[in-house]
Amino acid sequence: MPLYSLDAVVIKSRNLGEADKLITLYSRERGKVRAVARGARRPRNRLAASTEIFTHGNYLLFANQGLDNISQCEITESFRGLRESLEGAAAATYCLEIVERMTEEEEPGGDLFPFLLAMLRVLAADEEDLELAVRVFELGLLARLGYLPEFSQCVNCGCEVKQGASFSAALGGVLCGDCRTQDRDAPPVAPDTLAAVRFLVGAPLNRLRNLRLTGSNKAELRQITQSYLRAQLGRDPNSAFFLALVQDGTGPK
Ligand SMILES: [Zn+2]
């Protein structure tokens, strides 16, 4: 039987049939892979813990007609800390959902796997500004998948945008003051928010705690990434509302 192993994180876990689980892994070797864990919902099943969302482990799979089966797993990190923190769990669930929704199966994601692991570790340690960490993750994911919006030059005329900018999710980037009418729904973006978003693209996840951003900068940053992800996905991620509720008591903007 053809066996293969994956260094992977469980990004989605669903019940299947009477006792099985259908899980989606994001792996170092093959990107996103869906597989069945037979009997994982039976009491004391040896696969039960390794099919929980957030779990990082070394998974042994055997190839099948249709979906592959999980044969064994050695857990590397269970990220227990995440399960004990409401904000950490909400942020991690959101990050895993956007990875799941934005990627195709068996599509190599470059260094997306180590980036995802680094994000889970930052969320579990809970020493950073988690809202900013989520922004860095969204931008890093978009950059790695080749969907990063344009934050420097006007997407209509190509000029260098400094002030009077607005962000058009539909057009995929910033518009200068002169081209603002190209998308009348595009909300304005303050110059310091524009500078912040350029800095956050590629910023290290573990160096965010000293960044001083105002509430209005953060609100504009959230509006930028969430409106753009919504345009890419066709709707808000399911977990976006809960994350916004946990972070500030409101829904997505
Ligand atoms: Zn322009």
PDB file of C-alpha atoms and ligand atoms in Angstrom:
ATOM      1  CA  MET A   1       0.000   0.000   0.000  1.00  0.00           C
ATOM      2  CA  PRO A   2       1.533   3.382  -0.967  1.00  0.00           C
ATOM      3  CA  LEU A   3       2.297   5.244   2.235  1.00  0.00           C
ATOM      4  CA  TYR A   4       3.559   8.771   2.563  1.00  0.00           C
ATOM      5  CA  SER A   5       4.190  11.143   5.454  1.00  0.00           C
ATOM      6  CA  LEU A   6       3.370  14.807   5.878  1.00  0.00           C
ATOM      7  CA  ASP A   7       4.600  17.427   8.325  1.00  0.00           C
ATOM      8  CA  ALA A   8       1.270  19.204   8.673  1.00  0.00           C
ATOM      9  CA  VAL A   9      -1.246  21.252  10.660  1.00  0.00           C
ATOM     10  CA  VAL A  10      -4.972  20.406  10.876  1.00  0.00           C
ATOM     11  CA  ILE A  11      -6.701  23.450   9.386  1.00  0.00           C
ATOM     12  CA  LYS A  12     -10.239  22.006   9.271  1.00  0.00           C
ATOM     13  CA  SER A  13     -11.936  19.042  10.907  1.00  0.00           C
ATOM     14  CA  ARG A  14     -15.461  17.766  10.177  1.00  0.00           C
ATOM     15  CA  ASN A  15     -17.441  14.730  11.259  1.00  0.00           C
ATOM     16  CA  LEU A  16     -17.996  12.136   8.581  1.00  0.00           C
ATOM     17  CA  GLY A  17     -20.450   9.241   8.774  1.00  0.00           C
ATOM     18  CA  GLU A  18     -20.909   7.548  12.131  1.00  0.00           C
ATOM     19  CA  ALA A  19     -17.419   7.529  13.574  1.00  0.00           C
ATOM     20  CA  ASP A  20     -14.996   9.075  11.084  1.00  0.00           C
ATOM     21  CA  LYS A  21     -13.534  12.521  10.571  1.00  0.00           C
ATOM     22  CA  LEU A  22     -12.759  14.341   7.364  1.00  0.00           C
ATOM     23  CA  ILE A  23      -9.767  16.558   8.012  1.00  0.00           C
ATOM     24  CA  THR A  24      -7.940  19.119   5.944  1.00  0.00           C
ATOM     25  CA  LEU A  25      -4.207  19.365   6.511  1.00  0.00           C
ATOM     26  CA  TYR A  26      -1.870  22.094   5.425  1.00  0.00           C
ATOM     27  CA  SER A  27       1.489  20.429   4.882  1.00  0.00           C
ATOM     28  CA  ARG A  28       5.094  21.376   4.247  1.00  0.00           C
ATOM     29  CA  GLU A  29       5.382  18.818   1.418  1.00  0.00           C
ATOM     30  CA  ARG A  30       2.143  19.078  -0.570  1.00  0.00           C
ATOM     31  CA  GLY A  31       0.252  22.157   0.627  1.00  0.00           C
ATOM     32  CA  LYS A  32      -3.437  21.467   1.306  1.00  0.00           C
ATOM     33  CA  VAL A  33      -4.478  17.806   1.537  1.00  0.00           C
ATOM     34  CA  ARG A  34      -7.855  16.342   2.571  1.00  0.00           C
ATOM     35  CA  ALA A  35      -7.931  12.952   4.248  1.00  0.00           C
ATOM     36  CA  VAL A  36     -10.187  10.640   6.229  1.00  0.00           C
ATOM     37  CA  ALA A  37      -9.414   9.512   9.783  1.00  0.00           C
ATOM     38  CA  ARG A  38     -11.379   6.290  10.159  1.00  0.00           C
ATOM     39  CA  GLY A  39     -12.886   5.712  13.585  1.00  0.00           C
ATOM     40  CA  ALA A  40     -11.441   8.980  14.984  1.00  0.00           C
ATOM     41  CA  ARG A  41     -14.671   9.714  16.892  1.00  0.00           C
ATOM     42  CA  ARG A  42     -14.757   6.381  18.695  1.00  0.00           C
ATOM     43  CA  PRO A  43     -13.812   6.545  22.398  1.00  0.00           C
ATOM     44  CA  ARG A  44     -10.083   6.127  23.034  1.00  0.00           C
ATOM     45  CA  ASN A  45      -9.311   6.073  19.303  1.00  0.00           C
ATOM     46  CA  ARG A  46      -5.583   6.630  18.766  1.00  0.00           C
ATOM     47  CA  LEU A  47      -6.230   9.194  16.012  1.00  0.00           C
ATOM     48  CA  ALA A  48      -8.685  11.315  18.035  1.00  0.00           C
ATOM     49  CA  ALA A  49      -6.222  13.897  19.399  1.00  0.00           C
ATOM     50  CA  SER A  50      -4.347  14.249  16.126  1.00  0.00           C
ATOM     51  CA  THR A  51      -7.505  15.216  14.215  1.00  0.00           C
ATOM     52  CA  GLU A  52      -8.257  18.265  16.382  1.00  0.00           C
ATOM     53  CA  ILE A  53      -7.977  21.655  14.696  1.00  0.00           C
ATOM     54  CA  PHE A  54      -4.606  23.498  15.290  1.00  0.00           C
ATOM     55  CA  THR A  55      -2.710  20.206  15.848  1.00  0.00           C
ATOM     56  CA  HIS A  56       0.755  20.047  14.290  1.00  0.00           C
ATOM     57  CA  GLY A  57       2.142  16.588  13.696  1.00  0.00           C
ATOM     58  CA  ASN A  58       3.844  14.072  11.488  1.00  0.00           C
ATOM     59  CA  TYR A  59       1.002  12.321   9.646  1.00  0.00           C
ATOM     60  CA  LEU A  60       1.354   8.978   7.903  1.00  0.00           C
ATOM     61  CA  LEU A  61      -1.198   8.548   5.115  1.00  0.00           C
ATOM     62  CA  PHE A  62      -1.989   5.823   2.657  1.00  0.00           C
ATOM     63  CA  ALA A  63      -3.115   6.695  -0.814  1.00  0.00           C
ATOM     64  CA  ASN A  64      -6.550   5.527  -1.844  1.00  0.00           C
ATOM     65  CA  GLN A  65      -8.987   5.803  -4.684  1.00  0.00           C
ATOM     66  CA  GLY A  66     -10.657   9.096  -3.748  1.00  0.00           C
ATOM     67  CA  LEU A  67      -9.646  10.478  -0.365  1.00  0.00           C
ATOM     68  CA  ASP A  68      -6.481   9.226   1.318  1.00  0.00           C
ATOM     69  CA  ASN A  69      -6.627   7.714   4.801  1.00  0.00           C
ATOM     70  CA  ILE A  70      -4.693   8.746   7.876  1.00  0.00           C
ATOM     71  CA  SER A  71      -2.893   5.742   9.242  1.00  0.00           C
ATOM     72  CA  GLN A  72      -0.864   7.179  12.114  1.00  0.00           C
ATOM     73  CA  CYS A  73       0.181  10.481  13.599  1.00  0.00           C
ATOM     74  CA  GLU A  74       2.916  11.596  15.918  1.00  0.00           C
ATOM     75  CA  ILE A  75       1.859  14.934  17.442  1.00  0.00           C
ATOM     76  CA  THR A  76       4.606  17.582  17.415  1.00  0.00           C
ATOM     77  CA  GLU A  77       2.691  20.485  18.967  1.00  0.00           C
ATOM     78  CA  SER A  78      -0.915  20.393  20.151  1.00  0.00           C
ATOM     79  CA  PHE A  79      -1.092  24.182  20.736  1.00  0.00           C
ATOM     80  CA  ARG A  80      -2.985  23.612  23.952  1.00  0.00           C
ATOM     81  CA  GLY A  81      -2.412  27.283  24.906  1.00  0.00           C
ATOM     82  CA  LEU A  82      -4.590  28.337  21.981  1.00  0.00           C
ATOM     83  CA  ARG A  83      -7.518  26.293  23.211  1.00  0.00           C
ATOM     84  CA  GLU A  84      -7.390  28.119  26.551  1.00  0.00           C
ATOM     85  CA  SER A  85      -7.432  31.674  25.190  1.00  0.00           C
ATOM     86  CA  LEU A  86     -10.580  32.983  23.544  1.00  0.00           C
ATOM     87  CA  GLU A  87      -8.801  35.661  21.470  1.00  0.00           C
ATOM     88  CA  GLY A  88      -5.956  33.302  20.512  1.00  0.00           C
ATOM     89  CA  ALA A  89      -8.381  30.563  19.470  1.00  0.00           C
ATOM     90  CA  ALA A  90     -10.573  33.019  17.521  1.00  0.00           C
ATOM     91  CA  ALA A  91      -7.530  34.478  15.696  1.00  0.00           C
ATOM     92  CA  ALA A  92      -6.063  31.027  14.939  1.00  0.00           C
ATOM     93  CA  THR A  93      -9.419  29.712  13.664  1.00  0.00           C
ATOM     94  CA  TYR A  94      -9.681  32.742  11.378  1.00  0.00           C
ATOM     95  CA  CYS A  95      -6.107  32.336  10.039  1.00  0.00           C
ATOM     96  CA  LEU A  96      -6.626  28.630   9.335  1.00  0.00           C
ATOM     97  CA  GLU A  97      -9.936  29.347   7.602  1.00  0.00           C
ATOM     98  CA  ILE A  98      -8.428  31.900   5.225  1.00  0.00           C
ATOM     99  CA  VAL A  99      -5.582  29.481   4.407  1.00  0.00           C
ATOM    100  CA  GLU A 100      -8.162  26.759   3.734  1.00  0.00           C
ATOM    101  CA  ARG A 101     -10.320  29.034   1.564  1.00  0.00           C
ATOM    102  CA  MET A 102      -7.526  30.765  -0.367  1.00  0.00           C
ATOM    103  CA  THR A 103      -5.485  27.678  -1.342  1.00  0.00           C
ATOM    104  CA  GLU A 104      -6.031  24.816  -3.789  1.00  0.00           C
ATOM    105  CA  GLU A 105      -5.324  21.171  -2.929  1.00  0.00           C
ATOM    106  CA  GLU A 106      -1.812  19.865  -3.588  1.00  0.00           C
ATOM    107  CA  GLU A 107      -0.592  23.309  -4.663  1.00  0.00           C
ATOM    108  CA  PRO A 108       2.910  23.946  -3.271  1.00  0.00           C
ATOM    109  CA  GLY A 109       2.749  27.062  -1.107  1.00  0.00           C
ATOM    110  CA  GLY A 110       6.452  27.958  -0.860  1.00  0.00           C
ATOM    111  CA  ASP A 111       7.143  28.951   2.723  1.00  0.00           C
ATOM    112  CA  LEU A 112       3.460  29.242   3.669  1.00  0.00           C
ATOM    113  CA  PHE A 113       3.735  26.197   5.961  1.00  0.00           C
ATOM    114  CA  PRO A 114       6.521  27.607   8.209  1.00  0.00           C
ATOM    115  CA  PHE A 115       4.736  30.992   8.144  1.00  0.00           C
ATOM    116  CA  LEU A 116       1.520  29.343   9.366  1.00  0.00           C
ATOM    117  CA  LEU A 117       3.403  27.515  12.133  1.00  0.00           C
ATOM    118  CA  ALA A 118       5.122  30.760  13.192  1.00  0.00           C
ATOM    119  CA  MET A 119       1.715  32.443  13.394  1.00  0.00           C
ATOM    120  CA  LEU A 120       0.238  29.677  15.593  1.00  0.00           C
ATOM    121  CA  ARG A 121       3.260  29.956  17.911  1.00  0.00           C
ATOM    122  CA  VAL A 122       2.854  33.732  18.187  1.00  0.00           C
ATOM    123  CA  LEU A 123      -0.865  33.370  18.941  1.00  0.00           C
ATOM    124  CA  ALA A 124      -0.207  30.634  21.526  1.00  0.00           C
ATOM    125  CA  ALA A 125       2.490  32.693  23.271  1.00  0.00           C
ATOM    126  CA  ASP A 126       0.107  35.687  23.427  1.00  0.00           C
ATOM    127  CA  GLU A 127       2.885  38.266  23.812  1.00  0.00           C
ATOM    128  CA  GLU A 128       2.158  40.330  20.692  1.00  0.00           C
ATOM    129  CA  ASP A 129      -0.639  42.605  19.580  1.00  0.00           C
ATOM    130  CA  LEU A 130      -2.832  39.806  18.199  1.00  0.00           C
ATOM    131  CA  GLU A 131      -4.875  42.112  15.981  1.00  0.00           C
ATOM    132  CA  LEU A 132      -1.720  43.339  14.227  1.00  0.00           C
ATOM    133  CA  ALA A 133      -0.391  39.777  14.025  1.00  0.00           C
ATOM    134  CA  VAL A 134      -3.569  38.816  12.152  1.00  0.00           C
ATOM    135  CA  ARG A 135      -3.005  41.751   9.737  1.00  0.00           C
ATOM    136  CA  VAL A 136       0.592  40.613   9.094  1.00  0.00           C
ATOM    137  CA  PHE A 137      -0.685  37.085   8.537  1.00  0.00           C
ATOM    138  CA  GLU A 138      -3.378  38.179   6.060  1.00  0.00           C
ATOM    139  CA  LEU A 139      -0.859  40.273   4.107  1.00  0.00           C
ATOM    140  CA  GLY A 140       1.798  37.525   4.239  1.00  0.00           C
ATOM    141  CA  LEU A 141      -0.705  34.941   2.993  1.00  0.00           C
ATOM    142  CA  LEU A 142      -1.812  37.180   0.103  1.00  0.00           C
ATOM    143  CA  ALA A 143       1.818  37.903  -0.811  1.00  0.00           C
ATOM    144  CA  ARG A 144       2.745  34.200  -0.808  1.00  0.00           C
ATOM    145  CA  LEU A 145      -0.229  33.289  -2.994  1.00  0.00           C
ATOM    146  CA  GLY A 146       0.458  36.138  -5.435  1.00  0.00           C
ATOM    147  CA  TYR A 147      -2.629  38.208  -4.535  1.00  0.00           C
ATOM    148  CA  LEU A 148      -1.073  41.095  -2.640  1.00  0.00           C
ATOM    149  CA  PRO A 149      -2.882  44.380  -3.407  1.00  0.00           C
ATOM    150  CA  GLU A 150      -0.927  47.392  -4.667  1.00  0.00           C
ATOM    151  CA  PHE A 151      -0.144  49.811  -1.816  1.00  0.00           C
ATOM    152  CA  SER A 152       2.334  52.211  -3.436  1.00  0.00           C
ATOM    153  CA  GLN A 153       1.172  53.184  -6.908  1.00  0.00           C
ATOM    154  CA  CYS A 154      -2.298  54.231  -7.974  1.00  0.00           C
ATOM    155  CA  VAL A 155      -3.956  51.217  -9.640  1.00  0.00           C
ATOM    156  CA  ASN A 156      -5.528  53.542 -12.206  1.00  0.00           C
ATOM    157  CA  CYS A 157      -2.817  56.017 -13.276  1.00  0.00           C
ATOM    158  CA  GLY A 158       0.345  54.495 -11.778  1.00  0.00           C
ATOM    159  CA  CYS A 159       1.432  57.596  -9.850  1.00  0.00           C
ATOM    160  CA  GLU A 160       3.140  57.292  -6.451  1.00  0.00           C
ATOM    161  CA  VAL A 161       0.332  57.616  -3.867  1.00  0.00           C
ATOM    162  CA  LYS A 162       1.122  59.673  -0.767  1.00  0.00           C
ATOM    163  CA  GLN A 163      -1.992  61.415   0.420  1.00  0.00           C
ATOM    164  CA  GLY A 164      -5.629  61.676  -0.520  1.00  0.00           C
ATOM    165  CA  ALA A 165      -5.596  57.944  -1.152  1.00  0.00           C
ATOM    166  CA  SER A 166      -8.475  55.522  -1.052  1.00  0.00           C
ATOM    167  CA  PHE A 167      -8.358  51.731  -1.078  1.00  0.00           C
ATOM    168  CA  SER A 168     -10.352  49.891  -3.722  1.00  0.00           C
ATOM    169  CA  ALA A 169     -10.854  46.206  -2.925  1.00  0.00           C
ATOM    170  CA  ALA A 170     -12.520  45.773  -6.317  1.00  0.00           C
ATOM    171  CA  LEU A 171      -9.577  47.290  -8.253  1.00  0.00           C
ATOM    172  CA  GLY A 172      -6.961  45.593  -6.048  1.00  0.00           C
ATOM    173  CA  GLY A 173      -5.129  48.542  -4.528  1.00  0.00           C
ATOM    174  CA  VAL A 174      -4.850  52.227  -3.757  1.00  0.00           C
ATOM    175  CA  LEU A 175      -6.269  55.041  -5.857  1.00  0.00           C
ATOM    176  CA  CYS A 176      -4.747  58.532  -5.844  1.00  0.00           C
ATOM    177  CA  GLY A 177      -6.875  61.627  -5.144  1.00  0.00           C
ATOM    178  CA  ASP A 178      -7.335  62.330  -8.865  1.00  0.00           C
ATOM    179  CA  CYS A 179      -8.538  58.790  -9.615  1.00  0.00           C
ATOM    180  CA  ARG A 180     -10.769  58.418  -6.607  1.00  0.00           C
ATOM    181  CA  THR A 181     -13.930  58.490  -8.722  1.00  0.00           C
ATOM    182  CA  GLN A 182     -12.864  55.209 -10.380  1.00  0.00           C
ATOM    183  CA  ASP A 183     -14.362  53.457  -7.357  1.00  0.00           C
ATOM    184  CA  ARG A 184     -16.746  55.635  -5.372  1.00  0.00           C
ATOM    185  CA  ASP A 185     -17.168  52.910  -2.721  1.00  0.00           C
ATOM    186  CA  ALA A 186     -13.438  52.890  -1.917  1.00  0.00           C
ATOM    187  CA  PRO A 187     -12.949  54.290   1.611  1.00  0.00           C
ATOM    188  CA  PRO A 188     -10.225  56.917   2.238  1.00  0.00           C
ATOM    189  CA  VAL A 189      -6.919  55.777   3.766  1.00  0.00           C
ATOM    190  CA  ALA A 190      -4.810  58.116   5.911  1.00  0.00           C
ATOM    191  CA  PRO A 191      -1.129  58.544   4.871  1.00  0.00           C
ATOM    192  CA  ASP A 192       0.127  56.986   8.140  1.00  0.00           C
ATOM    193  CA  THR A 193      -2.140  53.949   7.638  1.00  0.00           C
ATOM    194  CA  LEU A 194      -0.713  53.563   4.147  1.00  0.00           C
ATOM    195  CA  ALA A 195       2.818  53.705   5.589  1.00  0.00           C
ATOM    196  CA  ALA A 196       1.810  51.123   8.232  1.00  0.00           C
ATOM    197  CA  VAL A 197       0.374  48.659   5.730  1.00  0.00           C
ATOM    198  CA  ARG A 198       3.544  48.894   3.600  1.00  0.00           C
ATOM    199  CA  PHE A 199       5.597  48.179   6.720  1.00  0.00           C
ATOM    200  CA  LEU A 200       3.386  45.238   7.780  1.00  0.00           C
ATOM    201  CA  VAL A 201       3.852  43.432   4.437  1.00  0.00           C
ATOM    202  CA  GLY A 202       6.696  41.081   5.354  1.00  0.00           C
ATOM    203  CA  ALA A 203       7.085  42.409   8.925  1.00  0.00           C
ATOM    204  CA  PRO A 204       8.299  39.772  11.432  1.00  0.00           C
ATOM    205  CA  LEU A 205       5.370  38.356  13.435  1.00  0.00           C
ATOM    206  CA  ASN A 206       7.296  38.534  16.700  1.00  0.00           C
ATOM    207  CA  ARG A 207       8.280  42.237  16.530  1.00  0.00           C
ATOM    208  CA  LEU A 208       4.866  43.873  16.629  1.00  0.00           C
ATOM    209  CA  ARG A 209       4.517  44.726  20.285  1.00  0.00           C
ATOM    210  CA  ASN A 210       6.416  48.012  20.028  1.00  0.00           C
ATOM    211  CA  LEU A 211       4.510  49.296  17.048  1.00  0.00           C
ATOM    212  CA  ARG A 212       2.491  52.355  17.991  1.00  0.00           C
ATOM    213  CA  LEU A 213      -0.649  52.584  15.900  1.00  0.00           C
ATOM    214  CA  THR A 214      -3.795  54.542  16.706  1.00  0.00           C
ATOM    215  CA  GLY A 215      -7.229  52.953  16.896  1.00  0.00           C
ATOM    216  CA  SER A 216      -8.118  54.710  13.653  1.00  0.00           C
ATOM    217  CA  ASN A 217      -5.007  53.308  11.877  1.00  0.00           C
ATOM    218  CA  LYS A 218      -5.960  49.828  13.062  1.00  0.00           C
ATOM    219  CA  ALA A 219      -9.575  50.251  11.948  1.00  0.00           C
ATOM    220  CA  GLU A 220      -8.415  51.354   8.480  1.00  0.00           C
ATOM    221  CA  LEU A 221      -5.963  48.441   8.266  1.00  0.00           C
ATOM    222  CA  ARG A 222      -8.718  46.023   9.146  1.00  0.00           C
ATOM    223  CA  GLN A 223     -11.021  47.594   6.574  1.00  0.00           C
ATOM    224  CA  ILE A 224      -8.313  47.238   3.894  1.00  0.00           C
ATOM    225  CA  THR A 225      -7.502  43.553   4.425  1.00  0.00           C
ATOM    226  CA  GLN A 226     -11.052  42.423   5.176  1.00  0.00           C
ATOM    227  CA  SER A 227     -12.667  44.208   2.237  1.00  0.00           C
ATOM    228  CA  TYR A 228      -9.979  42.771  -0.044  1.00  0.00           C
ATOM    229  CA  LEU A 229     -10.325  39.196   1.300  1.00  0.00           C
ATOM    230  CA  ARG A 230     -14.112  39.502   0.972  1.00  0.00           C
ATOM    231  CA  ALA A 231     -13.653  40.524  -2.683  1.00  0.00           C
ATOM    232  CA  GLN A 232     -11.320  37.556  -3.278  1.00  0.00           C
ATOM    233  CA  LEU A 233     -13.503  34.979  -1.512  1.00  0.00           C
ATOM    234  CA  GLY A 234     -16.913  36.310  -2.524  1.00  0.00           C
ATOM    235  CA  ARG A 235     -17.977  36.685   1.123  1.00  0.00           C
ATOM    236  CA  ASP A 236     -16.561  37.177   4.618  1.00  0.00           C
ATOM    237  CA  PRO A 237     -14.797  34.159   6.152  1.00  0.00           C
ATOM    238  CA  ASN A 238     -17.203  32.453   8.621  1.00  0.00           C
ATOM    239  CA  SER A 239     -14.868  33.072  11.536  1.00  0.00           C
ATOM    240  CA  ALA A 240     -14.319  36.806  10.795  1.00  0.00           C
ATOM    241  CA  PHE A 241     -17.425  37.860  12.685  1.00  0.00           C
ATOM    242  CA  PHE A 242     -16.471  35.935  15.832  1.00  0.00           C
ATOM    243  CA  LEU A 243     -12.906  37.270  15.738  1.00  0.00           C
ATOM    244  CA  ALA A 244     -14.190  40.865  15.469  1.00  0.00           C
ATOM    245  CA  LEU A 245     -16.631  40.194  18.295  1.00  0.00           C
ATOM    246  CA  VAL A 246     -13.856  38.879  20.563  1.00  0.00           C
ATOM    247  CA  GLN A 247     -11.415  41.666  19.631  1.00  0.00           C
ATOM    248  CA  ASP A 248     -13.672  44.661  19.994  1.00  0.00           C
ATOM    249  CA  GLY A 249     -17.258  43.645  20.445  1.00  0.00           C
ATOM    250  CA  THR A 250     -18.359  44.424  16.868  1.00  0.00           C
ATOM    251  CA  GLY A 251     -18.789  42.517  13.628  1.00  0.00           C
ATOM    252  CA  PRO A 252     -16.571  42.853  10.502  1.00  0.00           C
ATOM    253  CA  LYS A 253     -16.448  46.358   9.012  1.00  0.00           C
TER     254      LYS A 253
HETATM  255 ZN    ZN B   1      -4.321  57.832  -9.990  1.00  0.00          ZN
END
